[in-house]
Short mmCIF file of C-alpha atoms in Angstrom, two decimals:
data_model
loop_
_atom_site.label_atom_id
_atom_site.label_comp_id
_atom_site.label_asym_id
_atom_site.label_seq_id
_atom_site.Cartn_x
_atom_site.Cartn_y
_atom_site.Cartn_z
CA MET V 1 -8.77 8.52 4.92
CA HIS V 2 -6.99 9.20 1.64
CA GLU V 3 -10.08 10.15 -0.34
CA MET V 4 -8.84 13.75 -0.58
CA SER V 5 -5.65 12.52 -2.31
CA ILE V 6 -7.75 10.38 -4.63
CA ALA V 7 -10.04 13.33 -5.39
CA GLN V 8 -7.00 15.49 -6.17
CA SER V 9 -5.70 12.88 -8.61
CA LEU V 10 -9.17 12.75 -10.14
CA PHE V 11 -9.15 16.53 -10.63
CA GLU V 12 -5.71 16.46 -12.26
CA ILE V 13 -7.12 14.09 -14.89
CA ILE V 14 -10.32 16.12 -15.25
CA ASP V 15 -8.42 19.43 -15.71
CA GLU V 16 -6.12 17.86 -18.29
CA THR V 17 -9.05 16.31 -20.18
CA MET V 18 -10.99 19.62 -20.17
CA ARG V 19 -8.00 21.38 -21.72
CA GLN V 20 -7.46 18.69 -24.34
CA HIS V 21 -11.11 18.58 -25.39
CA GLY V 22 -11.92 22.26 -24.95
CA LEU V 23 -14.61 21.70 -22.33
CA THR V 24 -15.79 24.70 -20.33
CA ARG V 25 -18.02 22.76 -17.97
CA VAL V 26 -18.24 19.20 -16.66
CA THR V 27 -21.67 17.81 -15.79
CA HIS V 28 -21.02 14.10 -15.14
CA VAL V 29 -18.04 12.12 -13.91
CA ARG V 30 -18.39 8.35 -14.13
CA MET V 31 -16.17 6.09 -12.06
CA ARG V 32 -15.85 2.45 -11.15
CA VAL V 33 -14.83 1.77 -7.56
CA GLY V 34 -13.96 -1.75 -6.45
CA GLU V 35 -15.35 -3.09 -3.18
CA MET V 36 -11.78 -3.54 -2.03
CA ALA V 37 -10.30 -0.32 -3.43
CA ALA V 38 -10.04 1.06 0.13
CA VAL V 39 -12.19 4.02 -0.87
CA VAL V 40 -15.40 5.06 0.85
CA PRO V 41 -17.75 6.39 -1.88
CA ASP V 42 -19.53 8.89 0.42
CA SER V 43 -16.23 10.28 1.56
CA LEU V 44 -14.90 10.53 -2.01
CA GLU V 45 -18.09 12.32 -3.06
CA PHE V 46 -17.65 14.81 -0.22
CA CYS V 47 -14.03 15.53 -1.21
CA PHE V 48 -15.07 15.81 -4.86
CA GLU V 49 -17.68 18.44 -3.99
CA VAL V 50 -15.20 20.40 -1.87
CA LEU V 51 -12.65 20.50 -4.69
CA ALA V 52 -15.28 21.27 -7.33
CA ARG V 53 -16.52 24.38 -5.53
CA GLY V 54 -15.89 27.51 -7.62
CA THR V 55 -14.56 25.53 -10.60
CA PRO V 56 -16.18 24.52 -13.93
CA VAL V 57 -16.82 21.15 -12.29
CA GLU V 58 -19.08 22.59 -9.56
CA GLY V 59 -22.46 20.87 -9.55
CA ALA V 60 -21.24 17.90 -11.61
CA VAL V 61 -22.69 14.53 -10.71
CA LEU V 62 -20.13 11.98 -9.55
CA GLU V 63 -21.51 8.58 -10.52
CA MET V 64 -19.75 5.68 -8.84
CA THR V 65 -20.44 2.10 -9.82
CA VAL V 66 -19.28 -0.24 -7.11
CA VAL V 67 -17.55 -3.31 -8.56
CA PRO V 68 -18.02 -6.47 -6.49
CA LEU V 69 -15.08 -8.55 -5.41
CA SER V 70 -14.68 -11.52 -7.75
CA GLY V 71 -12.01 -14.06 -8.48
CA HIS V 72 -10.86 -16.86 -10.73
CA CYS V 73 -9.53 -20.12 -9.31
CA ALA V 74 -6.63 -21.57 -11.30
CA SER V 75 -7.02 -25.02 -9.69
CA CYS V 76 -10.58 -25.73 -10.85
CA ASP V 77 -11.04 -22.94 -13.45
CA THR V 78 -14.05 -21.40 -11.69
CA GLU V 79 -15.13 -17.77 -11.70
CA PHE V 80 -16.75 -16.67 -8.46
CA ARG V 81 -18.02 -13.71 -6.51
CA ALA V 82 -16.64 -13.24 -3.03
CA PRO V 83 -19.42 -11.49 -1.14
CA GLU V 84 -17.90 -12.30 2.25
CA ARG V 85 -14.48 -11.08 1.20
CA THR V 86 -13.13 -14.56 1.34
CA PHE V 87 -10.28 -15.33 -0.98
CA LEU V 88 -10.51 -19.09 -1.13
CA CYS V 89 -12.33 -20.75 -4.01
CA PRO V 90 -15.90 -21.66 -2.96
CA SER V 91 -15.89 -24.70 -5.30
CA CYS V 92 -12.66 -26.47 -4.42
CA GLY V 93 -11.43 -24.53 -1.39
CA GLY V 94 -8.14 -23.78 -3.17
CA GLY V 95 -6.13 -20.65 -2.64
CA ASP V 96 -4.64 -20.17 -6.10
CA VAL V 97 -7.06 -17.35 -6.77
CA ARG V 98 -6.53 -14.32 -8.96
CA LEU V 99 -8.79 -11.35 -8.24
CA THR V 100 -10.67 -10.40 -11.41
CA GLY V 101 -12.62 -7.49 -9.96
CA GLY V 102 -13.04 -5.40 -6.85
CA GLU V 103 -9.74 -3.54 -6.72
CA GLU V 104 -10.36 -0.97 -9.46
CA LEU V 105 -10.38 2.77 -9.05
CA HIS V 106 -11.13 3.88 -12.58
CA LEU V 107 -12.29 7.07 -14.22
CA ASP V 108 -14.37 5.85 -17.16
CA GLU V 109 -16.10 8.85 -18.64
CA LEU V 110 -16.57 12.59 -18.46
CA GLU V 111 -19.60 14.42 -19.79
CA GLY V 112 -19.58 18.15 -20.33
CA GLU V 113 -19.80 20.95 -22.82
CA MET R 1 -22.39 21.32 -27.29
CA LYS R 2 -22.63 18.26 -25.08
CA LYS R 3 -19.65 15.92 -25.28
CA THR R 4 -18.95 12.55 -23.72
CA ILE R 5 -15.30 11.67 -23.35
CA ASN R 6 -14.30 8.10 -22.80
CA LEU R 7 -11.23 7.94 -20.55
CA ALA R 8 -11.00 4.44 -19.08
CA THR R 9 -8.01 5.38 -16.95
CA GLU R 10 -6.89 4.47 -13.47
CA VAL R 11 -7.35 7.43 -11.14
CA LEU R 12 -3.90 6.74 -9.69
CA ALA R 13 -2.30 6.19 -13.12
CA LYS R 14 0.27 8.91 -12.46
CA ASN R 15 1.42 7.25 -9.25
CA ARG R 16 1.50 3.88 -11.01
CA ASP R 17 3.77 5.30 -13.74
CA LEU R 18 6.09 6.90 -11.20
CA ALA R 19 6.21 3.60 -9.29
CA GLU R 20 7.22 1.89 -12.55
CA ASP R 21 10.05 4.43 -12.90
CA ASN R 22 11.20 3.58 -9.36
CA ARG R 23 11.01 -0.14 -10.16
CA ARG R 24 13.17 0.39 -13.26
CA LEU R 25 15.70 2.36 -11.23
CA PHE R 26 15.84 -0.41 -8.60
CA ALA R 27 16.37 -3.01 -11.33
CA GLU R 28 19.12 -1.01 -13.03
CA ARG R 29 20.92 -0.44 -9.75
CA ASN R 30 20.31 -3.94 -8.44
CA ILE R 31 18.56 -2.61 -5.35
CA HIS R 32 15.95 -4.63 -3.49
CA ALA R 33 13.20 -2.52 -1.90
CA PHE R 34 10.48 -3.39 0.56
CA ASN R 35 7.70 -1.31 2.05
CA MET R 36 6.77 -1.81 5.72
CA ILE R 37 3.15 -1.12 6.59
CA SER R 38 1.34 -1.40 9.93
CA SER R 39 -0.90 0.39 12.39
CA PRO R 40 0.82 2.99 14.57
CA GLY R 41 2.66 1.30 17.42
CA SER R 42 3.07 -2.22 15.99
CA GLY R 43 6.83 -1.95 16.18
CA LYS R 44 8.01 -1.10 12.66
CA THR R 45 10.79 1.17 13.85
CA THR R 46 11.88 -1.21 16.61
CA LEU R 47 12.04 -4.10 14.14
CA LEU R 48 14.10 -1.90 11.83
CA GLU R 49 16.46 -0.94 14.65
CA ARG R 50 17.01 -4.61 15.48
CA THR R 51 17.48 -5.48 11.82
CA LEU R 52 19.91 -2.68 11.05
CA THR R 53 21.94 -3.27 14.20
CA VAL R 54 22.57 -6.89 13.19
CA LEU R 55 22.88 -6.48 9.41
CA GLY R 56 24.15 -2.91 9.07
CA ASP R 57 27.77 -3.93 8.64
CA ALA R 58 27.12 -6.87 6.30
CA VAL R 59 24.59 -5.30 3.95
CA SER R 60 24.57 -1.89 2.29
CA MET R 61 21.18 -0.53 3.34
CA ALA R 62 19.22 2.71 3.47
CA VAL R 63 15.92 3.63 5.08
CA ILE R 64 13.14 6.03 4.14
CA GLU R 65 11.00 6.99 7.12
CA GLY R 66 7.46 8.21 6.55
CA ASP R 67 5.69 10.05 9.33
CA ILE R 68 3.04 12.71 9.55
CA GLN R 69 5.17 14.78 11.94
CA THR R 70 8.56 14.63 13.71
CA ASP R 71 11.86 13.07 12.82
CA ASN R 72 11.92 10.92 15.98
CA ASP R 73 11.98 7.67 13.99
CA ALA R 74 14.71 8.88 11.64
CA ALA R 75 16.81 9.79 14.68
CA ARG R 76 16.39 6.24 16.00
CA ILE R 77 17.45 4.79 12.64
CA ALA R 78 20.38 7.22 12.27
CA ALA R 79 21.69 6.00 15.63
CA THR R 80 22.31 2.59 14.02
CA GLY R 81 24.61 4.24 11.46
CA VAL R 82 22.44 3.41 8.45
CA PRO R 83 21.63 6.31 6.06
CA VAL R 84 18.08 7.53 6.53
CA VAL R 85 15.81 10.14 4.97
CA GLN R 86 12.76 11.35 6.84
CA ILE R 87 9.65 12.28 4.88
CA ASN R 88 7.10 14.32 6.83
CA THR R 89 3.80 14.12 5.03
CA GLY R 90 2.23 16.91 7.10
CA GLY R 91 -1.06 15.11 7.64
CA LEU R 92 -1.14 12.88 4.57
CA CYS R 93 -1.78 9.28 5.58
CA HIS R 94 0.53 7.50 3.10
CA LEU R 95 3.72 7.80 1.07
CA ASP R 96 3.53 7.91 -2.72
CA ALA R 97 5.94 7.02 -5.51
CA ALA R 98 7.00 10.64 -6.15
CA MET R 99 8.06 11.08 -2.51
CA ILE R 100 10.21 7.96 -2.76
CA ARG R 101 11.87 9.20 -5.94
CA ARG R 102 12.75 12.53 -4.30
CA ALA R 103 14.09 10.79 -1.19
CA LEU R 104 16.26 8.48 -3.32
CA GLU R 105 18.22 11.52 -4.53
CA GLU R 106 19.63 11.84 -1.00
CA PHE R 107 21.33 8.44 -1.07
CA ASP R 108 24.45 7.15 -2.75
CA LEU R 109 22.78 4.51 -4.91
CA GLU R 110 26.04 3.14 -6.28
CA HIS R 111 26.60 0.59 -3.54
CA LEU R 112 23.09 0.36 -2.16
CA ARG R 113 21.64 -3.18 -2.09
CA LEU R 114 18.60 -2.86 0.16
CA LEU R 115 16.13 -0.02 0.57
CA ILE R 116 13.61 -0.26 3.39
CA VAL R 117 10.65 2.11 3.39
CA GLU R 118 8.78 2.56 6.65
CA ASN R 119 5.39 3.86 5.61
CA VAL R 120 3.11 6.10 7.67
CA GLY R 121 1.40 4.05 10.40
CA ASN R 122 -1.90 3.12 8.74
CA LEU R 123 -3.29 -0.16 7.39
CA VAL R 124 -5.61 1.31 4.77
CA CYS R 125 -4.24 4.20 2.72
CA PRO R 126 -0.67 2.99 2.07
CA SER R 127 -2.10 -0.15 0.46
CA SER R 128 -3.42 1.91 -2.48
CA TYR R 129 -0.08 3.50 -3.39
CA ASP R 130 2.48 1.43 -5.25
CA LEU R 131 5.96 2.79 -4.48
CA GLY R 132 7.77 0.53 -6.94
CA GLU R 133 8.84 -1.78 -4.11
CA HIS R 134 9.47 -5.52 -4.59
CA GLU R 135 7.16 -6.42 -1.76
CA LYS R 136 5.03 -5.05 1.02
CA VAL R 137 5.72 -6.31 4.53
CA VAL R 138 2.72 -5.98 6.85
CA LEU R 139 3.31 -5.95 10.59
CA ILE R 140 0.84 -6.61 13.36
CA SER R 141 1.41 -6.99 17.08
CA VAL R 142 -0.36 -9.38 19.42
CA THR R 143 -2.06 -6.57 21.34
CA GLU R 144 -4.01 -5.64 18.20
CA GLY R 145 -6.14 -8.79 17.92
CA ASP R 146 -5.84 -11.84 15.71
CA ASP R 147 -8.74 -10.80 13.44
CA LYS R 148 -6.80 -7.90 11.95
CA PRO R 149 -6.22 -9.63 8.58
CA LEU R 150 -10.00 -10.02 8.22
CA LYS R 151 -10.64 -6.39 9.10
CA TYR R 152 -8.05 -5.03 6.66
CA PRO R 153 -8.03 -7.59 3.84
CA GLY R 154 -6.65 -5.16 1.24
CA ILE R 155 -3.20 -4.85 2.71
CA PHE R 156 -2.94 -8.52 3.73
CA ARG R 157 -3.88 -9.50 0.18
CA LYS R 158 -1.19 -7.26 -1.31
CA ALA R 159 1.59 -8.07 1.15
CA GLY R 160 4.18 -10.76 0.51
CA VAL R 161 5.16 -11.07 4.16
CA MET R 162 3.39 -10.76 7.50
CA VAL R 163 5.35 -10.18 10.68
CA VAL R 164 3.60 -10.81 13.99
CA ASN R 165 5.48 -8.79 16.61
CA LYS R 166 5.43 -8.73 20.44
CA ILE R 167 4.93 -12.50 20.87
CA ASP R 168 6.47 -12.07 24.34
CA LEU R 169 3.08 -10.56 25.30
CA LEU R 170 1.08 -13.64 24.22
CA PRO R 171 0.47 -14.86 27.81
CA TYR R 172 -1.23 -11.56 28.66
CA THR R 173 -3.67 -11.47 25.73
CA ASP R 174 -6.32 -13.64 24.05
CA PHE R 175 -4.37 -13.45 20.81
CA SER R 176 -3.95 -16.83 19.10
CA LEU R 177 -1.06 -17.38 16.68
CA GLU R 178 -3.01 -20.22 15.09
CA ARG R 179 -6.02 -17.99 14.45
CA VAL R 180 -3.99 -15.11 13.05
CA ARG R 181 -2.20 -17.50 10.69
CA ALA R 182 -5.49 -19.04 9.53
CA ASN R 183 -7.09 -15.60 9.09
CA ALA R 184 -4.13 -14.21 7.16
CA LEU R 185 -3.80 -17.28 4.93
CA SER R 186 -7.52 -17.23 4.11
CA ILE R 187 -6.95 -13.74 2.65
CA ASN R 188 -3.60 -14.56 1.04
CA PRO R 189 -2.40 -18.19 0.97
CA LYS R 190 0.99 -17.12 -0.36
CA LEU R 191 1.89 -14.95 2.64
CA GLU R 192 5.20 -15.70 4.27
CA ILE R 193 4.80 -15.39 8.05
CA PHE R 194 7.32 -14.52 10.77
CA GLU R 195 6.43 -14.51 14.47
CA LEU R 196 8.86 -12.67 16.70
CA SER R 197 9.51 -10.38 19.61
CA CYS R 198 11.72 -7.38 19.03
CA ARG R 199 12.02 -7.01 22.81
CA THR R 200 13.32 -10.50 23.64
CA GLY R 201 14.78 -11.33 20.21
CA GLU R 202 12.74 -14.56 19.95
CA GLY R 203 12.05 -15.49 16.32
CA LEU R 204 14.20 -12.69 14.91
CA GLU R 205 16.65 -15.03 13.16
CA GLY R 206 14.12 -16.21 10.55
CA TRP R 207 13.23 -12.64 9.67
CA LEU R 208 16.89 -11.63 9.47
CA ASP R 209 17.58 -14.54 7.09
CA TRP R 210 14.73 -13.36 4.90
CA VAL R 211 16.19 -9.83 4.81
CA ARG R 212 19.68 -11.17 4.05
CA GLN R 213 18.33 -13.19 1.16
CA ARG R 214 16.50 -10.18 -0.23
CA ALA R 215 19.71 -8.14 -0.08
CA GLY R 216 21.53 -10.90 -1.93
CA ALA R 217 23.67 -11.64 1.11
CA GLY R 218 22.35 -15.18 1.51
CA PRO R 219 21.33 -16.82 4.80
CA ALA R 220 23.68 -16.72 7.76
#
């Protein structure tokens, strides 16, 4: 359970961005969370709300887009989705697979005034 | 006035940058660093004790111990004569790159060749925090079940090495070495695997050779 640490890092970036851009209120926070980022969206949302309380971020909507796990096989040059969290290429069975999505924990956009 | 600000940043960018600083420091000082991660009770500290007892005189090593509370583990490491710094996270479930940087100030880095970090016992959270280490070593013990790599794919995907500890207990469990190997390799075909018992010493030699090589001391 390290969602509180993640939420704190998120707030550091939000505070910094608010200062830089002269925002007095944040209304939307848009993130991309990989399926394998070891983050539980509900839990992150809870921590976000706790930290937002009494700040200019209170009431902001945290929008999380979950990014599916996907990979690229170097042996047969195939892109694939890995819904079962398998890491072997479904086409050739090879293991020389680079993950192309599913590990991200990105803050994409802030909306505010 | 409504504004939309495009950030496109990693949430843990700060930790990533600090980890890069650590990596640079390790490169400059010619220090090899690995990060040991497991559930509580898999035998990280016992494996370290065995490793340090055998290699402590031959290799210049230091240990960073991460625990939520107590310095019990650091006391066990200190008894081997190897320099150790205890980090108490006070509830936090992982170490981060800044903690490692602060702990490094306690060591004489001049002659240090190998830094071993024992992370907080947890298979999930430590996997998200790069410390600047050269590789992650994931430990499991036979009493935990051979499906562990499938349950915690994140850390098995990121690790370079898997150690299976407590193989002396194999006759008393349903744990299958074949299954755990197959499960781990399906997540990460490049994993290097060591199977050993810290209690009996079986299989330790292969692991010790690996550590010697990492420290630039070559195999026995």
